[in-house]
PDB file of C-alpha atoms in Angstrom:
ATOM      1  CA  MET A   1      11.592 -23.410 -78.211  1.00 47.00           C
ATOM      2  CA  ILE A   2       8.121 -24.578 -77.159  1.00 56.00           C
ATOM      3  CA  SER A   3       8.110 -26.531 -73.905  1.00 65.00           C
ATOM      4  CA  ILE A   4       5.661 -29.451 -73.855  1.00 71.00           C
ATOM      5  CA  LYS A   5       6.136 -29.724 -70.102  1.00 71.00           C
ATOM      6  CA  ALA A   6       5.147 -26.081 -69.669  1.00 70.00           C
ATOM      7  CA  HIS A   7       1.951 -26.583 -71.680  1.00 67.00           C
ATOM      8  CA  LEU A   8       1.068 -29.695 -69.678  1.00 69.00           C
ATOM      9  CA  ASN A   9       1.595 -27.641 -66.532  1.00 67.00           C
ATOM     10  CA  ASN A  10      -0.550 -24.851 -67.937  1.00 66.00           C
ATOM     11  CA  VAL A  11      -3.535 -27.139 -68.526  1.00 64.00           C
ATOM     12  CA  ALA A  12      -2.951 -29.345 -65.437  1.00 69.00           C
ATOM     13  CA  LEU A  13      -3.272 -32.562 -67.447  1.00 69.00           C
ATOM     14  CA  HIS A  14      -3.445 -34.666 -64.265  1.00 73.00           C
ATOM     15  CA  HIS A  15      -6.758 -32.979 -63.444  1.00 76.00           C
ATOM     16  CA  THR A  16      -8.420 -35.136 -66.111  1.00 82.00           C
ATOM     17  CA  VAL A  17      -8.982 -37.499 -63.190  1.00 85.00           C
ATOM     18  CA  PHE A  18     -12.016 -35.335 -62.400  1.00 87.00           C
ATOM     19  CA  ASP A  19     -13.781 -35.669 -65.751  1.00 91.00           C
ATOM     20  CA  LEU A  20     -12.439 -38.585 -67.800  1.00 93.00           C
ATOM     21  CA  PRO A  21     -13.704 -41.325 -65.424  1.00 95.00           C
ATOM     22  CA  PHE A  22     -17.193 -39.829 -65.670  1.00 96.00           C
ATOM     23  CA  ALA A  23     -16.948 -39.644 -69.466  1.00 96.00           C
ATOM     24  CA  PHE A  24     -16.148 -43.367 -69.434  1.00 97.00           C
ATOM     25  CA  MET A  25     -18.931 -43.961 -66.916  1.00 97.00           C
ATOM     26  CA  GLY A  26     -21.440 -42.312 -69.254  1.00 97.00           C
ATOM     27  CA  ALA A  27     -20.224 -44.572 -72.063  1.00 97.00           C
ATOM     28  CA  VAL A  28     -20.387 -47.695 -69.891  1.00 96.00           C
ATOM     29  CA  LEU A  29     -23.946 -46.983 -68.742  1.00 97.00           C
ATOM     30  CA  ALA A  30     -25.151 -46.113 -72.235  1.00 96.00           C
ATOM     31  CA  ALA A  31     -23.592 -49.313 -73.634  1.00 95.00           C
ATOM     32  CA  GLY A  32     -24.958 -51.569 -70.905  1.00 92.00           C
ATOM     33  CA  GLY A  33     -21.485 -52.177 -69.538  1.00 92.00           C
ATOM     34  CA  HIS A  34     -19.792 -53.011 -72.853  1.00 92.00           C
ATOM     35  CA  PRO A  35     -18.584 -49.937 -74.750  1.00 94.00           C
ATOM     36  CA  SER A  36     -16.161 -50.585 -77.597  1.00 95.00           C
ATOM     37  CA  LEU A  37     -12.481 -49.741 -77.216  1.00 95.00           C
ATOM     38  CA  TYR A  38     -12.859 -47.657 -80.386  1.00 96.00           C
ATOM     39  CA  ASP A  39     -15.489 -45.454 -78.748  1.00 96.00           C
ATOM     40  CA  LEU A  40     -13.535 -45.205 -75.492  1.00 96.00           C
ATOM     41  CA  PHE A  41     -10.387 -44.121 -77.329  1.00 97.00           C
ATOM     42  CA  TRP A  42     -12.109 -41.308 -79.228  1.00 97.00           C
ATOM     43  CA  ILE A  43     -14.101 -40.258 -76.163  1.00 96.00           C
ATOM     44  CA  ALA A  44     -10.827 -39.965 -74.247  1.00 95.00           C
ATOM     45  CA  MET A  45      -9.272 -37.981 -77.094  1.00 95.00           C
ATOM     46  CA  ALA A  46     -12.239 -35.626 -77.350  1.00 94.00           C
ATOM     47  CA  MET A  47     -12.475 -35.045 -73.602  1.00 92.00           C
ATOM     48  CA  THR A  48      -8.753 -34.585 -73.044  1.00 91.00           C
ATOM     49  CA  THR A  49      -8.300 -32.082 -75.867  1.00 91.00           C
ATOM     50  CA  ALA A  50     -11.502 -30.204 -74.984  1.00 90.00           C
ATOM     51  CA  ARG A  51     -10.441 -29.903 -71.379  1.00 89.00           C
ATOM     52  CA  ALA A  52      -6.923 -28.821 -72.323  1.00 88.00           C
ATOM     53  CA  ALA A  53      -8.320 -26.084 -74.571  1.00 88.00           C
ATOM     54  CA  ALA A  54     -10.745 -24.968 -71.865  1.00 87.00           C
ATOM     55  CA  MET A  55      -8.001 -24.768 -69.233  1.00 86.00           C
ATOM     56  CA  ALA A  56      -5.746 -22.793 -71.563  1.00 86.00           C
ATOM     57  CA  ILE A  57      -8.607 -20.381 -72.326  1.00 88.00           C
ATOM     58  CA  ASP A  58      -9.276 -20.001 -68.588  1.00 87.00           C
ATOM     59  CA  ASN A  59      -5.622 -19.299 -67.795  1.00 86.00           C
ATOM     60  CA  LEU A  60      -5.390 -16.834 -70.673  1.00 87.00           C
ATOM     61  CA  ALA A  61      -8.508 -14.993 -69.529  1.00 87.00           C
ATOM     62  CA  ASP A  62      -7.328 -14.858 -65.894  1.00 85.00           C
ATOM     63  CA  LEU A  63      -3.688 -14.010 -66.555  1.00 85.00           C
ATOM     64  CA  GLN A  64      -4.061 -10.405 -65.386  1.00 88.00           C
ATOM     65  CA  TYR A  65      -5.350 -11.642 -62.015  1.00 87.00           C
ATOM     66  CA  ASP A  66      -3.086 -14.685 -61.658  1.00 83.00           C
ATOM     67  CA  ARG A  67      -0.023 -12.451 -61.964  1.00 87.00           C
ATOM     68  CA  LYS A  68      -1.142 -10.646 -58.794  1.00 87.00           C
ATOM     69  CA  GLN A  69      -1.982 -13.833 -56.900  1.00 83.00           C
ATOM     70  CA  PRO A  70       1.046 -15.385 -55.104  1.00 80.00           C
ATOM     71  CA  ARG A  71      -0.654 -18.798 -55.044  1.00 78.00           C
ATOM     72  CA  MET A  72      -0.605 -18.865 -58.857  1.00 77.00           C
ATOM     73  CA  ALA A  73       3.101 -18.043 -59.255  1.00 75.00           C
ATOM     74  CA  TYR A  74       3.894 -21.635 -60.300  1.00 75.00           C
ATOM     75  CA  ARG A  75       1.686 -21.486 -63.394  1.00 77.00           C
ATOM     76  CA  ALA A  76       3.543 -21.575 -66.693  1.00 77.00           C
ATOM     77  CA  MET A  77       1.943 -18.467 -68.167  1.00 79.00           C
ATOM     78  CA  VAL A  78       2.432 -16.478 -64.971  1.00 80.00           C
ATOM     79  CA  ALA A  79       6.099 -17.511 -64.841  1.00 78.00           C
ATOM     80  CA  GLY A  80       6.552 -16.537 -68.494  1.00 79.00           C
ATOM     81  CA  ARG A  81       7.338 -20.050 -69.732  1.00 82.00           C
ATOM     82  CA  ILE A  82       4.441 -19.777 -72.209  1.00 83.00           C
ATOM     83  CA  SER A  83       3.568 -16.665 -74.210  1.00 85.00           C
ATOM     84  CA  LYS A  84       0.018 -15.603 -75.045  1.00 86.00           C
ATOM     85  CA  ARG A  85       0.690 -16.428 -78.691  1.00 89.00           C
ATOM     86  CA  GLU A  86       1.860 -19.943 -77.832  1.00 87.00           C
ATOM     87  CA  ALA A  87      -1.217 -20.444 -75.655  1.00 85.00           C
ATOM     88  CA  LYS A  88      -3.516 -19.414 -78.513  1.00 89.00           C
ATOM     89  CA  ILE A  89      -1.773 -21.790 -80.932  1.00 89.00           C
ATOM     90  CA  PHE A  90      -2.080 -24.589 -78.371  1.00 87.00           C
ATOM     91  CA  ILE A  91      -5.803 -23.862 -77.971  1.00 89.00           C
ATOM     92  CA  ALA A  92      -6.325 -23.964 -81.748  1.00 93.00           C
ATOM     93  CA  ILE A  93      -4.502 -27.302 -82.059  1.00 91.00           C
ATOM     94  CA  CYS A  94      -6.541 -28.810 -79.218  1.00 90.00           C
ATOM     95  CA  LEU A  95      -9.812 -27.658 -80.761  1.00 93.00           C
ATOM     96  CA  VAL A  96      -8.908 -29.178 -84.129  1.00 95.00           C
ATOM     97  CA  LEU A  97      -7.996 -32.491 -82.476  1.00 94.00           C
ATOM     98  CA  MET A  98     -11.243 -32.379 -80.492  1.00 94.00           C
ATOM     99  CA  ILE A  99     -13.316 -31.950 -83.649  1.00 95.00           C
ATOM    100  CA  VAL A 100     -11.428 -34.803 -85.341  1.00 96.00           C
ATOM    101  CA  ALA A 101     -12.214 -37.029 -82.340  1.00 96.00           C
ATOM    102  CA  VAL A 102     -15.887 -36.025 -82.247  1.00 95.00           C
ATOM    103  CA  LEU A 103     -16.226 -36.884 -85.939  1.00 95.00           C
ATOM    104  CA  GLN A 104     -15.350 -40.505 -85.091  1.00 95.00           C
ATOM    105  CA  LEU A 105     -18.346 -40.815 -82.747  1.00 94.00           C
ATOM    106  CA  GLN A 106     -22.127 -40.710 -83.196  1.00 93.00           C
ATOM    107  CA  PRO A 107     -23.107 -38.042 -85.793  1.00 93.00           C
ATOM    108  CA  VAL A 108     -25.299 -36.245 -83.275  1.00 93.00           C
ATOM    109  CA  CYS A 109     -22.172 -35.442 -81.222  1.00 93.00           C
ATOM    110  CA  LEU A 110     -21.005 -32.924 -83.817  1.00 92.00           C
ATOM    111  CA  CYS A 111     -24.436 -31.271 -83.801  1.00 92.00           C
ATOM    112  CA  LEU A 112     -24.392 -30.992 -80.000  1.00 91.00           C
ATOM    113  CA  LEU A 113     -20.760 -29.854 -79.807  1.00 91.00           C
ATOM    114  CA  PRO A 114     -21.512 -26.101 -79.874  1.00 91.00           C
ATOM    115  CA  LEU A 115     -24.002 -26.556 -77.014  1.00 89.00           C
ATOM    116  CA  ALA A 116     -21.489 -28.576 -74.983  1.00 89.00           C
ATOM    117  CA  ALA A 117     -18.791 -25.973 -75.584  1.00 88.00           C
ATOM    118  CA  ILE A 118     -20.795 -23.051 -74.175  1.00 90.00           C
ATOM    119  CA  PRO A 119     -19.973 -23.745 -70.483  1.00 90.00           C
ATOM    120  CA  PHE A 120     -16.246 -24.010 -71.301  1.00 85.00           C
ATOM    121  CA  VAL A 121     -16.278 -20.712 -73.165  1.00 85.00           C
ATOM    122  CA  ILE A 122     -18.262 -18.644 -70.659  1.00 90.00           C
ATOM    123  CA  TYR A 123     -16.926 -20.094 -67.385  1.00 89.00           C
ATOM    124  CA  PRO A 124     -13.636 -18.113 -67.356  1.00 86.00           C
ATOM    125  CA  PHE A 125     -15.602 -14.875 -67.432  1.00 91.00           C
ATOM    126  CA  MET A 126     -18.390 -15.711 -64.961  1.00 93.00           C
ATOM    127  CA  LYS A 127     -16.290 -14.811 -61.907  1.00 92.00           C
ATOM    128  CA  ARG A 128     -16.637 -11.243 -63.120  1.00 93.00           C
ATOM    129  CA  VAL A 129     -20.429 -11.583 -63.032  1.00 93.00           C
ATOM    130  CA  THR A 130     -21.774 -13.908 -60.317  1.00 95.00           C
ATOM    131  CA  GLY A 131     -20.817 -15.626 -57.082  1.00 94.00           C
ATOM    132  CA  TRP A 132     -22.327 -18.817 -58.463  1.00 96.00           C
ATOM    133  CA  VAL A 133     -19.442 -19.094 -60.916  1.00 95.00           C
ATOM    134  CA  HIS A 134     -18.547 -22.491 -59.398  1.00 95.00           C
ATOM    135  CA  LEU A 135     -21.679 -24.079 -60.844  1.00 95.00           C
ATOM    136  CA  PHE A 136     -20.652 -22.979 -64.328  1.00 94.00           C
ATOM    137  CA  LEU A 137     -17.419 -24.909 -63.821  1.00 93.00           C
ATOM    138  CA  GLY A 138     -19.497 -27.842 -62.615  1.00 95.00           C
ATOM    139  CA  LEU A 139     -21.676 -27.610 -65.722  1.00 94.00           C
ATOM    140  CA  ALA A 140     -18.581 -27.613 -67.918  1.00 93.00           C
ATOM    141  CA  ILE A 141     -17.234 -30.773 -66.254  1.00 93.00           C
ATOM    142  CA  ALA A 142     -20.714 -32.340 -66.435  1.00 95.00           C
ATOM    143  CA  MET A 143     -20.372 -32.322 -70.218  1.00 94.00           C
ATOM    144  CA  ALA A 144     -17.997 -35.287 -69.746  1.00 94.00           C
ATOM    145  CA  PRO A 145     -20.605 -37.904 -68.750  1.00 95.00           C
ATOM    146  CA  ALA A 146     -23.078 -36.371 -71.201  1.00 95.00           C
ATOM    147  CA  GLY A 147     -20.525 -36.626 -73.985  1.00 94.00           C
ATOM    148  CA  GLY A 148     -19.625 -40.198 -73.130  1.00 96.00           C
ATOM    149  CA  TRP A 149     -23.270 -41.220 -73.005  1.00 97.00           C
ATOM    150  CA  VAL A 150     -24.301 -39.561 -76.269  1.00 96.00           C
ATOM    151  CA  ALA A 151     -21.125 -40.700 -78.035  1.00 95.00           C
ATOM    152  CA  VAL A 152     -22.171 -44.324 -77.506  1.00 94.00           C
ATOM    153  CA  SER A 153     -25.971 -44.195 -77.652  1.00 93.00           C
ATOM    154  CA  GLY A 154     -26.671 -41.115 -79.739  1.00 91.00           C
ATOM    155  CA  ARG A 155     -29.479 -40.101 -77.407  1.00 91.00           C
ATOM    156  CA  ILE A 156     -30.282 -38.324 -74.147  1.00 91.00           C
ATOM    157  CA  ALA A 157     -31.915 -40.189 -71.256  1.00 93.00           C
ATOM    158  CA  ALA A 158     -33.101 -39.357 -67.730  1.00 94.00           C
ATOM    159  CA  PRO A 159     -30.263 -41.210 -65.930  1.00 95.00           C
ATOM    160  CA  MET A 160     -27.758 -39.262 -68.009  1.00 96.00           C
ATOM    161  CA  VAL A 161     -29.322 -35.967 -66.928  1.00 96.00           C
ATOM    162  CA  LEU A 162     -29.190 -37.022 -63.270  1.00 97.00           C
ATOM    163  CA  LEU A 163     -25.572 -38.090 -63.651  1.00 97.00           C
ATOM    164  CA  CYS A 164     -24.692 -34.712 -65.157  1.00 97.00           C
ATOM    165  CA  ILE A 165     -26.423 -32.886 -62.305  1.00 97.00           C
ATOM    166  CA  ALA A 166     -24.529 -34.998 -59.765  1.00 98.00           C
ATOM    167  CA  VAL A 167     -21.166 -34.246 -61.404  1.00 97.00           C
ATOM    168  CA  ALA A 168     -21.961 -30.530 -61.750  1.00 97.00           C
ATOM    169  CA  LEU A 169     -22.873 -30.227 -58.069  1.00 97.00           C
ATOM    170  CA  TRP A 170     -19.861 -32.286 -56.965  1.00 96.00           C
ATOM    171  CA  ILE A 171     -17.351 -30.120 -58.803  1.00 95.00           C
ATOM    172  CA  GLY A 172     -19.186 -26.852 -58.182  1.00 96.00           C
ATOM    173  CA  ALA A 173     -19.370 -27.388 -54.424  1.00 95.00           C
ATOM    174  CA  PHE A 174     -15.774 -28.518 -54.171  1.00 93.00           C
ATOM    175  CA  ASP A 175     -14.593 -25.536 -56.217  1.00 93.00           C
ATOM    176  CA  ALA A 176     -16.517 -23.191 -53.918  1.00 95.00           C
ATOM    177  CA  MET A 177     -14.728 -24.648 -50.890  1.00 93.00           C
ATOM    178  CA  TYR A 178     -11.318 -24.579 -52.554  1.00 90.00           C
ATOM    179  CA  GLY A 179     -11.845 -21.047 -53.828  1.00 90.00           C
ATOM    180  CA  ALA A 180     -12.964 -19.704 -50.442  1.00 92.00           C
ATOM    181  CA  GLN A 181      -9.312 -19.296 -49.475  1.00 90.00           C
ATOM    182  CA  ASP A 182      -9.087 -16.520 -52.089  1.00 90.00           C
ATOM    183  CA  GLU A 183     -11.969 -14.498 -50.639  1.00 92.00           C
ATOM    184  CA  LYS A 184      -9.825 -11.487 -49.686  1.00 92.00           C
ATOM    185  CA  PHE A 185      -7.975 -11.447 -53.013  1.00 92.00           C
ATOM    186  CA  ASP A 186     -11.193 -11.804 -55.030  1.00 92.00           C
ATOM    187  CA  ARG A 187     -12.786  -8.912 -53.159  1.00 93.00           C
ATOM    188  CA  SER A 188      -9.752  -6.720 -53.830  1.00 92.00           C
ATOM    189  CA  GLN A 189      -9.997  -7.432 -57.562  1.00 92.00           C
ATOM    190  CA  GLY A 190     -13.769  -7.083 -57.853  1.00 93.00           C
ATOM    191  CA  LEU A 191     -14.199 -10.785 -58.613  1.00 93.00           C
ATOM    192  CA  HIS A 192     -17.085 -12.955 -57.472  1.00 94.00           C
ATOM    193  CA  SER A 193     -17.383 -16.290 -55.658  1.00 95.00           C
ATOM    194  CA  LEU A 194     -19.721 -17.845 -53.112  1.00 96.00           C
ATOM    195  CA  ALA A 195     -17.255 -16.796 -50.411  1.00 95.00           C
ATOM    196  CA  VAL A 196     -17.378 -13.193 -51.624  1.00 96.00           C
ATOM    197  CA  SER A 197     -21.189 -13.269 -51.776  1.00 96.00           C
ATOM    198  CA  TYR A 198     -21.930 -15.166 -48.553  1.00 96.00           C
ATOM    199  CA  GLY A 199     -18.636 -15.303 -46.678  1.00 95.00           C
ATOM    200  CA  ALA A 200     -16.447 -18.385 -46.349  1.00 94.00           C
ATOM    201  CA  GLU A 201     -18.759 -19.904 -43.746  1.00 94.00           C
ATOM    202  CA  GLY A 202     -21.782 -19.458 -46.004  1.00 96.00           C
ATOM    203  CA  ALA A 203     -19.882 -20.936 -48.947  1.00 95.00           C
ATOM    204  CA  PHE A 204     -19.035 -24.019 -46.891  1.00 95.00           C
ATOM    205  CA  ARG A 205     -22.657 -24.484 -45.803  1.00 96.00           C
ATOM    206  CA  ILE A 206     -23.895 -24.179 -49.384  1.00 97.00           C
ATOM    207  CA  SER A 207     -21.201 -26.619 -50.545  1.00 96.00           C
ATOM    208  CA  ALA A 208     -22.242 -29.178 -47.936  1.00 96.00           C
ATOM    209  CA  ALA A 209     -25.866 -28.941 -49.074  1.00 97.00           C
ATOM    210  CA  LEU A 210     -24.898 -29.286 -52.729  1.00 97.00           C
ATOM    211  CA  HIS A 211     -22.777 -32.343 -51.968  1.00 97.00           C
ATOM    212  CA  ILE A 212     -25.718 -33.985 -50.194  1.00 97.00           C
ATOM    213  CA  VAL A 213     -27.898 -33.440 -53.281  1.00 98.00           C
ATOM    214  CA  CYS A 214     -25.016 -34.670 -55.450  1.00 98.00           C
ATOM    215  CA  ILE A 215     -24.818 -38.007 -53.620  1.00 98.00           C
ATOM    216  CA  ALA A 216     -28.612 -38.344 -53.784  1.00 98.00           C
ATOM    217  CA  CYS A 217     -28.414 -37.912 -57.581  1.00 98.00           C
ATOM    218  CA  PHE A 218     -25.679 -40.535 -57.878  1.00 98.00           C
ATOM    219  CA  PHE A 219     -27.854 -42.880 -55.823  1.00 97.00           C
ATOM    220  CA  ALA A 220     -30.869 -42.173 -58.047  1.00 97.00           C
ATOM    221  CA  VAL A 221     -28.841 -43.050 -61.166  1.00 97.00           C
ATOM    222  CA  GLY A 222     -28.204 -46.500 -59.703  1.00 96.00           C
ATOM    223  CA  VAL A 223     -31.876 -46.976 -58.910  1.00 96.00           C
ATOM    224  CA  LEU A 224     -33.050 -45.898 -62.371  1.00 95.00           C
ATOM    225  CA  MET A 225     -30.454 -48.093 -64.096  1.00 95.00           C
ATOM    226  CA  HIS A 226     -31.089 -51.062 -61.766  1.00 94.00           C
ATOM    227  CA  LEU A 227     -27.378 -51.336 -61.004  1.00 95.00           C
ATOM    228  CA  SER A 228     -25.993 -53.885 -58.578  1.00 94.00           C
ATOM    229  CA  ALA A 229     -24.950 -53.318 -54.976  1.00 95.00           C
ATOM    230  CA  LEU A 230     -21.368 -52.775 -56.098  1.00 96.00           C
ATOM    231  CA  TYR A 231     -22.343 -49.481 -57.727  1.00 97.00           C
ATOM    232  CA  PHE A 232     -23.820 -48.251 -54.459  1.00 97.00           C
ATOM    233  CA  ILE A 233     -20.608 -49.212 -52.675  1.00 97.00           C
ATOM    234  CA  GLY A 234     -18.861 -46.823 -55.065  1.00 96.00           C
ATOM    235  CA  VAL A 235     -21.355 -44.105 -54.179  1.00 97.00           C
ATOM    236  CA  GLY A 236     -20.685 -44.829 -50.501  1.00 97.00           C
ATOM    237  CA  ILE A 237     -16.932 -44.437 -51.026  1.00 96.00           C
ATOM    238  CA  ALA A 238     -17.587 -41.132 -52.795  1.00 96.00           C
ATOM    239  CA  ALA A 239     -19.824 -39.944 -49.954  1.00 97.00           C
ATOM    240  CA  GLY A 240     -17.217 -40.907 -47.370  1.00 96.00           C
ATOM    241  CA  THR A 241     -14.543 -39.021 -49.306  1.00 94.00           C
ATOM    242  CA  LEU A 242     -16.662 -35.881 -49.393  1.00 95.00           C
ATOM    243  CA  VAL A 243     -17.450 -36.104 -45.676  1.00 94.00           C
ATOM    244  CA  TYR A 244     -13.737 -36.430 -44.934  1.00 92.00           C
ATOM    245  CA  GLN A 245     -12.922 -33.465 -47.194  1.00 91.00           C
ATOM    246  CA  HIS A 246     -15.438 -31.338 -45.328  1.00 91.00           C
ATOM    247  CA  ARG A 247     -14.121 -32.429 -41.929  1.00 91.00           C
ATOM    248  CA  ILE A 248     -10.454 -31.571 -42.464  1.00 89.00           C
ATOM    249  CA  VAL A 249     -10.981 -27.958 -43.567  1.00 87.00           C
ATOM    250  CA  SER A 250     -13.039 -25.102 -42.180  1.00 88.00           C
ATOM    251  CA  PRO A 251     -13.889 -21.524 -43.181  1.00 87.00           C
ATOM    252  CA  THR A 252     -11.229 -20.346 -40.714  1.00 86.00           C
ATOM    253  CA  ASP A 253      -8.519 -22.910 -41.397  1.00 84.00           C
ATOM    254  CA  PHE A 254      -7.261 -23.577 -44.929  1.00 83.00           C
ATOM    255  CA  SER A 255      -3.927 -25.037 -43.828  1.00 81.00           C
ATOM    256  CA  ARG A 256      -4.848 -28.467 -45.219  1.00 81.00           C
ATOM    257  CA  VAL A 257      -6.143 -27.144 -48.516  1.00 77.00           C
ATOM    258  CA  THR A 258      -3.140 -28.378 -50.486  1.00 73.00           C
ATOM    259  CA  GLN A 259      -2.630 -30.049 -53.870  1.00 71.00           C
ATOM    260  CA  ARG A 260      -2.972 -33.358 -52.041  1.00 74.00           C
ATOM    261  CA  TYR A 261      -6.365 -32.242 -50.709  1.00 77.00           C
ATOM    262  CA  PHE A 262      -7.329 -31.109 -54.204  1.00 74.00           C
ATOM    263  CA  MET A 263      -6.298 -34.346 -55.928  1.00 79.00           C
ATOM    264  CA  ARG A 264      -7.891 -36.527 -53.243  1.00 84.00           C
ATOM    265  CA  ASN A 265     -11.219 -35.376 -54.629  1.00 87.00           C
ATOM    266  CA  GLY A 266     -10.466 -37.615 -57.621  1.00 89.00           C
ATOM    267  CA  ILE A 267     -11.333 -40.610 -55.430  1.00 92.00           C
ATOM    268  CA  VAL A 268     -14.979 -39.692 -56.055  1.00 94.00           C
ATOM    269  CA  SER A 269     -14.795 -40.033 -59.835  1.00 94.00           C
ATOM    270  CA  ILE A 270     -12.528 -43.080 -59.821  1.00 95.00           C
ATOM    271  CA  ALA A 271     -14.508 -45.008 -57.196  1.00 95.00           C
ATOM    272  CA  ILE A 272     -17.875 -44.460 -58.848  1.00 96.00           C
ATOM    273  CA  PHE A 273     -16.575 -45.243 -62.337  1.00 96.00           C
ATOM    274  CA  VAL A 274     -14.750 -48.441 -61.340  1.00 96.00           C
ATOM    275  CA  CYS A 275     -17.687 -49.703 -59.296  1.00 96.00           C
ATOM    276  CA  THR A 276     -20.077 -48.843 -62.120  1.00 96.00           C
ATOM    277  CA  TRP A 277     -18.131 -50.870 -64.665  1.00 94.00           C
ATOM    278  CA  LEU A 278     -17.519 -53.788 -62.317  1.00 94.00           C
ATOM    279  CA  SER A 279     -21.209 -53.872 -61.401  1.00 91.00           C
ATOM    280  CA  PHE A 280     -21.939 -55.237 -64.889  1.00 90.00           C
ATOM    281  CA  TYR A 281     -19.577 -58.176 -64.329  1.00 86.00           C
ATOM    282  CA  ILE A 282     -19.808 -59.024 -60.625  1.00 80.00           C
TER     283      ILE A 282
END
């Protein structure tokens, strides 16, 4: 019997907190603060199913490594609660639902879908190729604000590009920090990461620099869009969260790199999205 709970565990549904708020933010900015509930519903459906498929593909591709990694023992596929066949069926269902959702949005979305899907498809395999794999994950997540923006407006604009860069750098840098704890394991398996390429200390320095550029890009979006002070308060909250995240871990101490640490990063997406939307009303 197929376990829905196991599949939700496999795709970490709660991690949508990292991309869905930015998908909504893209829609809000493109619509001048007033996107329709119809658009928001189908954007949410498209993003959630796309992300679920991408996570399942990633877990399927990495299964041979995750089985050797004690930290991944809780995952449904590693524990045997989901078979490879079930995972493939789940991926197919998610992709069909994603296409159905995209068809409800601007026609150009279907044309751009193959381009948006490329980062999701290649990311699981980039750790076999380059230490900069984290930026490919960032690029995949950055498709969320791009999708939300284009779904509402049907066009690409400079603020959207800056927003995507900010999101890509935010996620990429955070992933590099989080993944640095696996440096020894990755080396033993011939996998790549910034920590493998530059050491954990180098990965942390690069992550700090990327997060600085990320906040600058978020700030620039507000300037280009002439958003109110409330938006910049959201950016300030995001910046403070990132500073705190950097302060409580170090390249030599990963004791506080827990699920709580991981999920706390969602404050960035939630704060900026909420302040963006409210800035059109307050």
